[in-house]
Short mmCIF file of C-alpha atoms in Angstrom, two decimals:
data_model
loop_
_atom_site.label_atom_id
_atom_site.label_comp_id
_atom_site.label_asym_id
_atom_site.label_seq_id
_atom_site.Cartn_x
_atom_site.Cartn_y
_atom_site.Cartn_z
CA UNK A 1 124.06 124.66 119.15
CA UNK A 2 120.64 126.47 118.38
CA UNK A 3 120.42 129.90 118.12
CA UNK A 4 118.58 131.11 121.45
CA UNK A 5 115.28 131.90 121.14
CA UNK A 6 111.40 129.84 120.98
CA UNK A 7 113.07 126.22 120.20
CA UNK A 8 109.99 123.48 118.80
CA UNK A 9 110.92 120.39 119.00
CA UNK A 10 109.07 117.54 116.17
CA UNK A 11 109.54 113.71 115.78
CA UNK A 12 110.54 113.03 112.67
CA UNK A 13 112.16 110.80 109.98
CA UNK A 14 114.85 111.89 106.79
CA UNK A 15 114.46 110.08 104.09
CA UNK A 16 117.26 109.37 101.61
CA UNK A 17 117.51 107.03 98.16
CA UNK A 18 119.65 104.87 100.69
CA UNK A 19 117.65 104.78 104.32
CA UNK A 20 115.63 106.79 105.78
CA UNK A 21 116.60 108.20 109.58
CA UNK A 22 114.43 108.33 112.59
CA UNK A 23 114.96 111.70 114.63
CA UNK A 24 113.90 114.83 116.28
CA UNK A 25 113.74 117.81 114.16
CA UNK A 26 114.30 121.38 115.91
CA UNK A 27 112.84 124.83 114.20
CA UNK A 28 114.50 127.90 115.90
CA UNK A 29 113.88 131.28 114.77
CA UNK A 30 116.65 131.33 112.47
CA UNK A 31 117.58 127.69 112.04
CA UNK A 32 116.55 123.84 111.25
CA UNK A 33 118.40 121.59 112.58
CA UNK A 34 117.67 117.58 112.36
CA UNK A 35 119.44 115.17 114.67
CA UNK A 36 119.00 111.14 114.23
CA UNK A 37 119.18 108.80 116.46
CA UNK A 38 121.75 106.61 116.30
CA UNK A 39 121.43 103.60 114.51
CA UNK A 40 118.19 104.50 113.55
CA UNK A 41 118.23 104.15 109.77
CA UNK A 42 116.38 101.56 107.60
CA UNK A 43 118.18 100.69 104.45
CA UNK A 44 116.68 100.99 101.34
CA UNK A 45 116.95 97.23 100.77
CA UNK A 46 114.67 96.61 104.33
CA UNK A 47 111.25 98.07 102.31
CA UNK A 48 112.16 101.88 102.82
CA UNK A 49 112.56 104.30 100.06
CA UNK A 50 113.68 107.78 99.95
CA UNK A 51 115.66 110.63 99.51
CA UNK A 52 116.64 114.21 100.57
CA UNK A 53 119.35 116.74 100.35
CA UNK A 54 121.77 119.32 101.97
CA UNK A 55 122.86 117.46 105.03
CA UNK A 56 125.73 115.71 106.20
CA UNK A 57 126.78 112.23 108.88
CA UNK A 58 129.10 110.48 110.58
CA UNK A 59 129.97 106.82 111.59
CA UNK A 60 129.88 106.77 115.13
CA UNK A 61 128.81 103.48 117.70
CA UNK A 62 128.12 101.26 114.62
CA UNK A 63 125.27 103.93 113.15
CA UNK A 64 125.27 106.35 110.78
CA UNK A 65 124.39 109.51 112.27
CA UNK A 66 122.34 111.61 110.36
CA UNK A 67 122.42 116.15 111.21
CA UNK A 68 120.87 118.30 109.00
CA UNK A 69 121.37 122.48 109.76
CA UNK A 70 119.62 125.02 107.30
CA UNK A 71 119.36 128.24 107.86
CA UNK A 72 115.42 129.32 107.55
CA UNK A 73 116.28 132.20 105.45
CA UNK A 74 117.55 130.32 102.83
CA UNK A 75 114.28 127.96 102.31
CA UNK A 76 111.99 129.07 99.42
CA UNK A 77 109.89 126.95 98.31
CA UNK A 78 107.65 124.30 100.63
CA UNK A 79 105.99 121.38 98.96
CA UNK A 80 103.59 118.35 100.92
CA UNK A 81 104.24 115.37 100.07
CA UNK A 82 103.44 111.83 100.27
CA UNK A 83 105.44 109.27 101.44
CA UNK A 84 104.78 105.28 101.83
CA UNK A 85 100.89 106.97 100.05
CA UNK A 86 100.59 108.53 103.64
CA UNK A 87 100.21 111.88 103.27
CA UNK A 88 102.87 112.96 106.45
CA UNK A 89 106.07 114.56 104.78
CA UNK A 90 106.99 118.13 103.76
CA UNK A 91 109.56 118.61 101.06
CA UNK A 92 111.60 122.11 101.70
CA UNK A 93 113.51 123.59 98.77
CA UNK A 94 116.76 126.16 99.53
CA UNK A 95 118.18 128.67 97.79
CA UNK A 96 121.30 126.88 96.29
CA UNK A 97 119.03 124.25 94.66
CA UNK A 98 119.22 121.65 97.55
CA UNK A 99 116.34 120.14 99.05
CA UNK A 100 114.98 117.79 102.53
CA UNK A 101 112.35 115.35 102.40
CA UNK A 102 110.91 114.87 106.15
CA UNK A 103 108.56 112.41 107.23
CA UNK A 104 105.84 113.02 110.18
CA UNK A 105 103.97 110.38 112.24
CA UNK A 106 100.63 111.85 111.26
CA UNK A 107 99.26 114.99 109.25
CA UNK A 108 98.80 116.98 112.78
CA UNK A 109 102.40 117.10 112.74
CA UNK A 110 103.40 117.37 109.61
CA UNK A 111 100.80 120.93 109.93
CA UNK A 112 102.49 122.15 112.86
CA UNK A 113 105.89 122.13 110.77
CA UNK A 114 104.07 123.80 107.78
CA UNK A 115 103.17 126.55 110.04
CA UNK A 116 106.28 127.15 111.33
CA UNK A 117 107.68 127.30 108.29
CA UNK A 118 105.07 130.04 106.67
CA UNK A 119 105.42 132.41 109.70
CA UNK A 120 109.64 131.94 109.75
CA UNK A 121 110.82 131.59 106.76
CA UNK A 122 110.90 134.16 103.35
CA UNK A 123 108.81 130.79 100.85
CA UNK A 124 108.74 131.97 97.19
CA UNK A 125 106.31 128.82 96.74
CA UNK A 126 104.42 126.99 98.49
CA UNK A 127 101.99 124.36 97.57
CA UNK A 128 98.15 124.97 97.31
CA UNK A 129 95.21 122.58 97.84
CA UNK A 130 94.23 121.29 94.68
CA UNK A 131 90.50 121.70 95.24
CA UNK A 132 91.43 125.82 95.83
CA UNK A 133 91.01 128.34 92.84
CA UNK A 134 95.05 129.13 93.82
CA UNK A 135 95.92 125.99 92.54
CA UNK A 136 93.74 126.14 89.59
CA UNK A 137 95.00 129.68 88.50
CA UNK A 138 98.41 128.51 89.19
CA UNK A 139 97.96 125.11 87.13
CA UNK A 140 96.55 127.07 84.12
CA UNK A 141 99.15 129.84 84.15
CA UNK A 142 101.62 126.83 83.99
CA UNK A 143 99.81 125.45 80.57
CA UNK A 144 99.54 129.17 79.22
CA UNK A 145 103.28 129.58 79.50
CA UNK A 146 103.96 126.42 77.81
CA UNK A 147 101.00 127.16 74.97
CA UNK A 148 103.71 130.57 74.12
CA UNK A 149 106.32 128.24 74.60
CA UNK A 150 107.41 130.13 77.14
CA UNK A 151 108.58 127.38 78.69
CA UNK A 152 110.66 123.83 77.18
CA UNK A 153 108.96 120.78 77.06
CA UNK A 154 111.32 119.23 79.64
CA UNK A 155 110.17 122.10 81.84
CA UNK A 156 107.07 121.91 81.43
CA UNK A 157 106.87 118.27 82.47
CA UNK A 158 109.27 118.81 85.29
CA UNK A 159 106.68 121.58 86.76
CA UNK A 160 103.98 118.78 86.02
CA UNK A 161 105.93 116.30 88.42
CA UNK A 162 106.23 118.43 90.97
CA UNK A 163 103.20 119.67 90.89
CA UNK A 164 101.96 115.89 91.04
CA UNK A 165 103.91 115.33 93.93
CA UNK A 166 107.16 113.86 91.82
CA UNK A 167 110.44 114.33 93.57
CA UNK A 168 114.50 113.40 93.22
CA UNK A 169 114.17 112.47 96.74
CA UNK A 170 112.37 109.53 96.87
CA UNK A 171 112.76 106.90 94.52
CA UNK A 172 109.17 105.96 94.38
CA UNK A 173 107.84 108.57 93.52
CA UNK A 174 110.28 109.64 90.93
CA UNK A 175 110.13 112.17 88.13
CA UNK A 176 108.20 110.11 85.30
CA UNK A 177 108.92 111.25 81.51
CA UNK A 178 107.52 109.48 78.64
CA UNK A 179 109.11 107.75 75.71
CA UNK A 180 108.87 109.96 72.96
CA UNK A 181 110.71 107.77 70.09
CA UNK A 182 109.65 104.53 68.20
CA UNK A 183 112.60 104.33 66.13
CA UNK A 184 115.79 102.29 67.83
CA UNK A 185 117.02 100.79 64.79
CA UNK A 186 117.46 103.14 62.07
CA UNK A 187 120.78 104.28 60.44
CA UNK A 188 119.89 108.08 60.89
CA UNK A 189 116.81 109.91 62.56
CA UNK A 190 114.33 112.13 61.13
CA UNK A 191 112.80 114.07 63.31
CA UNK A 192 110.40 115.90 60.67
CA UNK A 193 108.80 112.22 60.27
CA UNK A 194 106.12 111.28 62.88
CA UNK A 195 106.66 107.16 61.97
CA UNK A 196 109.52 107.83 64.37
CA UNK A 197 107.86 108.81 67.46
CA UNK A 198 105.70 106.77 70.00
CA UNK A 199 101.74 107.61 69.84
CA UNK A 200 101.63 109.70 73.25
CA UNK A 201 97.30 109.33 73.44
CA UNK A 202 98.34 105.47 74.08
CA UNK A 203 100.30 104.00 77.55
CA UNK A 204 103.63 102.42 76.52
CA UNK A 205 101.53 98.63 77.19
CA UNK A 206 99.29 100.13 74.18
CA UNK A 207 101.60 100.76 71.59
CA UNK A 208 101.03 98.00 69.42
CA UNK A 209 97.97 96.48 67.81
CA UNK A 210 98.74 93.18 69.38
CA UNK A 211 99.03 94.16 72.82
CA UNK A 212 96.01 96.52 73.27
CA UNK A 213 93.94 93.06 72.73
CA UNK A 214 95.94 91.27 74.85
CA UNK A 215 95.48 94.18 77.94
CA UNK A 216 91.78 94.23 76.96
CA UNK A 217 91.42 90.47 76.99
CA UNK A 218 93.07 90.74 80.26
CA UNK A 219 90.60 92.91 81.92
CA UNK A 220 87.68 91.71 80.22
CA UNK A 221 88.47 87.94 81.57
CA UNK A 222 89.83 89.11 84.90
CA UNK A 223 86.89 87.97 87.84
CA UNK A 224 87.97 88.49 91.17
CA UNK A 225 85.46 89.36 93.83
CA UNK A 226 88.10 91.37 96.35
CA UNK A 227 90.06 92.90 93.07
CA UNK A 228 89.28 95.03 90.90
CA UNK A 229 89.50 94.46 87.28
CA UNK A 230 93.13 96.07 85.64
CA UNK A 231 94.93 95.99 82.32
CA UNK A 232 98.25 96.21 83.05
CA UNK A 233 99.95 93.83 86.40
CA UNK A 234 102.77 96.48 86.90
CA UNK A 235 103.45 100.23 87.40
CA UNK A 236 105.39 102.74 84.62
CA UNK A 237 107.68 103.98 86.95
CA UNK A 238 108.71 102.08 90.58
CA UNK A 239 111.70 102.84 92.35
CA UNK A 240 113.24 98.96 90.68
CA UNK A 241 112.79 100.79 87.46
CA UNK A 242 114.97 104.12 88.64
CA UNK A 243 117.36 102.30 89.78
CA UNK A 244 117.59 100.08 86.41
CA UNK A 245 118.22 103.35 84.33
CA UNK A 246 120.74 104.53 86.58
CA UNK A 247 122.42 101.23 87.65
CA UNK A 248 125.98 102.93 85.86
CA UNK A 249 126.19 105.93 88.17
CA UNK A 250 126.71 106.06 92.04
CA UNK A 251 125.03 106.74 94.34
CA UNK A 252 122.63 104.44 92.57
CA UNK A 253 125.16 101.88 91.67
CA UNK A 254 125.04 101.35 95.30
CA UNK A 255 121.34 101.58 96.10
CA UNK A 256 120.53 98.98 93.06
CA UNK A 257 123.20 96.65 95.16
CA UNK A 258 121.01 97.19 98.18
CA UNK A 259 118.11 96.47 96.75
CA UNK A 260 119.46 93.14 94.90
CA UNK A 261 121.51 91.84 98.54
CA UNK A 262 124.34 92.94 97.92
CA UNK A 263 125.26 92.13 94.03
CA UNK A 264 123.89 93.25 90.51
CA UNK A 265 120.74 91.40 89.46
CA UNK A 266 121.05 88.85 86.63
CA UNK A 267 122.85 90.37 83.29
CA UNK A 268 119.78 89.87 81.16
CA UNK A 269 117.51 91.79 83.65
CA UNK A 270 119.55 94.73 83.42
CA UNK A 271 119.68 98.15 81.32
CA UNK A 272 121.81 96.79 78.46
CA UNK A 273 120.08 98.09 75.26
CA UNK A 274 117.66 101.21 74.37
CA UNK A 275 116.00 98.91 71.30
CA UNK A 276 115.55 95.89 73.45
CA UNK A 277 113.95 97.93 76.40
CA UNK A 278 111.51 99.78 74.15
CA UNK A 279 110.52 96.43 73.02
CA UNK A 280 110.11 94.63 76.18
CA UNK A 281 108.14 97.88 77.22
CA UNK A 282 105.89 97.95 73.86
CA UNK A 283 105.35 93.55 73.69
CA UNK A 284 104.71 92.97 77.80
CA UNK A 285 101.74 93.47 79.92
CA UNK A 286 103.88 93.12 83.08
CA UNK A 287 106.82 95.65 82.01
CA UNK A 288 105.12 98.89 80.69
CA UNK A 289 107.84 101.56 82.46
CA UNK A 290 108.14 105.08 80.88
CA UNK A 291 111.21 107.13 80.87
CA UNK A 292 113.25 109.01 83.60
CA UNK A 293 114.19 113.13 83.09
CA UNK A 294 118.04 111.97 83.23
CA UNK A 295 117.40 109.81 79.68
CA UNK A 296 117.38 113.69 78.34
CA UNK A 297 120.42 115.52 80.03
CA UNK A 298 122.62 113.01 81.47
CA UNK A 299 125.07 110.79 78.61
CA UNK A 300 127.17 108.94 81.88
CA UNK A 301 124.44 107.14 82.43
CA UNK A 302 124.33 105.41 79.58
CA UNK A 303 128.49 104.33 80.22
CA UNK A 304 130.19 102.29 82.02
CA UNK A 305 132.76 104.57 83.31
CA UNK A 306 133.18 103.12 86.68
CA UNK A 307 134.26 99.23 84.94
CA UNK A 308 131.29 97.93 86.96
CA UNK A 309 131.36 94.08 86.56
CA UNK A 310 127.92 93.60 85.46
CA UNK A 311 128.15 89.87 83.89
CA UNK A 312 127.29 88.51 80.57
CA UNK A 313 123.82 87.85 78.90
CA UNK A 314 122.80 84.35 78.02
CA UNK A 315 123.87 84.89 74.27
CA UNK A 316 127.57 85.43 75.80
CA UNK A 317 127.09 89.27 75.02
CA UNK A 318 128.75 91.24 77.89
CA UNK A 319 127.19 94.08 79.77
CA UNK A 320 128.73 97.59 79.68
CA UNK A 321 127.88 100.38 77.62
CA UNK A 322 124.18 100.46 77.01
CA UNK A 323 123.72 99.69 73.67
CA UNK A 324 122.58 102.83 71.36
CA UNK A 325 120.49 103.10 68.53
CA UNK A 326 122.31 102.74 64.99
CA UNK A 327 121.88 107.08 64.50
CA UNK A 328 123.24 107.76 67.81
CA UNK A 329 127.00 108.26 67.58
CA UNK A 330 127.93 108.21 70.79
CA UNK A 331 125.90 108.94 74.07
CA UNK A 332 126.14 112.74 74.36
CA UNK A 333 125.17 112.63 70.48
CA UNK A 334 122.09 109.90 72.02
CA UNK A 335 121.12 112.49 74.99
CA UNK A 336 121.38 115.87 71.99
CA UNK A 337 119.47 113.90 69.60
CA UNK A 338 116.76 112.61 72.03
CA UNK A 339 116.56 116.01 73.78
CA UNK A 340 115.61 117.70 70.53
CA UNK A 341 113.19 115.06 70.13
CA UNK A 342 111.07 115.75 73.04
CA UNK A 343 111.09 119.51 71.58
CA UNK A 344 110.14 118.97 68.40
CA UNK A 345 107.22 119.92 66.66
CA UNK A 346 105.24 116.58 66.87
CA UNK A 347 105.78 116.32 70.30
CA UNK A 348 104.76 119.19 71.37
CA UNK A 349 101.51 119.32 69.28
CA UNK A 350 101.21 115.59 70.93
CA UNK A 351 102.54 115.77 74.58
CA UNK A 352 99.06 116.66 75.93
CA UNK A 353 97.59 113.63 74.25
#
């Protein structure tokens, strides 16, 4: 039960990677507590994407019921957020790392939570307007910091994604990082050489010669009188294209299933090679995805540890392992090598391009 005391009571909706949970949310004056309805939840595969953190269910009555219980001391930081590009959900951060992506009906709501959480709870952080002079001092003490290096690169663009409204928790709007390397098929890597790094003023559909004409051509030619003109016919980062670099390691093994009905897609649509996926991303109009933060700390993702059965391409070529480049010897040596990549020199003279 709730601690006694001035109990508010708020419709609401968690959203996880894998469904998202209609509710009732309940501030206290020392505790949060959400409780979903049962059977509530929309699966991921149904059109809803999400995600959140520190909470815990049950199978009961053939639903999963979702209950959430933080205590209010322990939430720091507060961030608003977006979700389904409605701007209703609130994004609380705890002590221990963990974090809760809620969902509102309308912005009146999603307020009267904010407020509740500024007068009850000790925030380190908590978002500004971006029109304020706050958010402007705050934005250029963040650039200072990284100017004195201060801060990594990967830091720095992790502040940058949060700060653009980026977050773990829903696959949509995931943490975006950009390709930093050109070179997939070399015998060893130089990192002093800037032939082997990606031109970061360009988008990944503008790497090459070729291809700028053809996304020019394309929205030079494009008439449509309801649409506007575009270049590229796809997005650099979708929640199809998380799940794709993290189809080897649950819980996204399971959420890529979802999304496909139940199975893996076809072998030759799936994460099976770093070269070939650079060049599908630098030679398409329609596939121009950048990178993921986990392509920079995270080697399992690049094995097949769990003996998923992901098929065989059409030149017989079986899927498991991705594929690394030739100077990579294994994928912790990848991740260490491509790491120190996005914090060399030439990228970080670059990275604001």
């Amino acid at each position: 039960e709730l601690e006694y005391g001035r109990l508010v009571g708020l419709d609401a909706e968690l959203v996880r990677p894998s469904r998202v949970s209609a509710g009732r949310l309940f501030i206290g004056r020392t505790t949060l507590q959400f409780l979903a309805e049962r059977g509530a939840a929309t699966d991921v595969g149904d059109g809803q994407r999400g995600g959140g953190g520190g909470g815990g269910g049950a199978e009961a009555g053939g639903g999963t019921v979702e209950t959430v219980r933080w205590q209010l001391g322990s939430i720091k930081q507060m961030h608003r957020r977006r979700y389904l590009m409605a701007h209703t959900a609130i994004e609380l951060f705890r002590d221990d790392g963990s974090t809760l992506l809620l969902n509102f009906t309308d912005k009146r709501e999603r307020s009267r939570l904010r407020k509740l959480v500024k007068t009850r709870c000790p925030l380190a952080y908590r978002d500004r307007d971006r029109h304020t002079s706050a958010f402007r001092k705050m934005l250029s003490d963040l650039q200072e910091k990284w100017h004195r290096r201060e801060i990594t690169n990967f830091e720095y663009l992790m502040f940058l994604n949060e700060l653009a409204g980026r977050t773990h928790n829903d696959l949509n709007q995931y943490p975006v990082f950009p390709w930093v390397l050109s070179d997939y098929h070399s015998e060893t890597l130089n990192l002093a050489d800037p032939a082997v790094y990606r031109d970061l003023s360009r988008p990944m559909g503008a790497q090459v010669a070729s291809q700028r004409e053809v996304v020019r051509r394309t929205f030079d030619e494009f008439c449509d009188p309801d649409i506007p003109r575009f270049h590229y016919g796809s997005h650099f980062s979708t929640a199809g294209f998380v799940l794709y670099y993290l189809l080897r390691v649950e819980p996204f093994t399971a959420h890529h299933k979802v999304l496909q009905g139940g199975r893996f897609d076809h072998a030759d649509r799936l994460f099976h090679s770093l070269a070939s996926t650079f060049e599908g991303c630098t030679h398409s109009s329609s596939d121009v995805k950048e990178l993921i933060p986990e392509l920079f700390y995270l080697p399992d993702m690049l094995l097949n540890r769990n003996g998923l059965s992901l098929g065989a391409r059409q030149d017989g070529q079986p899927v498991g392992d991705v594929v690394l480049p030739r100077w990579a010897d294994s994928a912790t040596d990848f991740i260490a090598k491509h790491r120190a990549a996005l914090e060399s020199e030439y990228v970080s003279a670059h990275l604001h391009e």
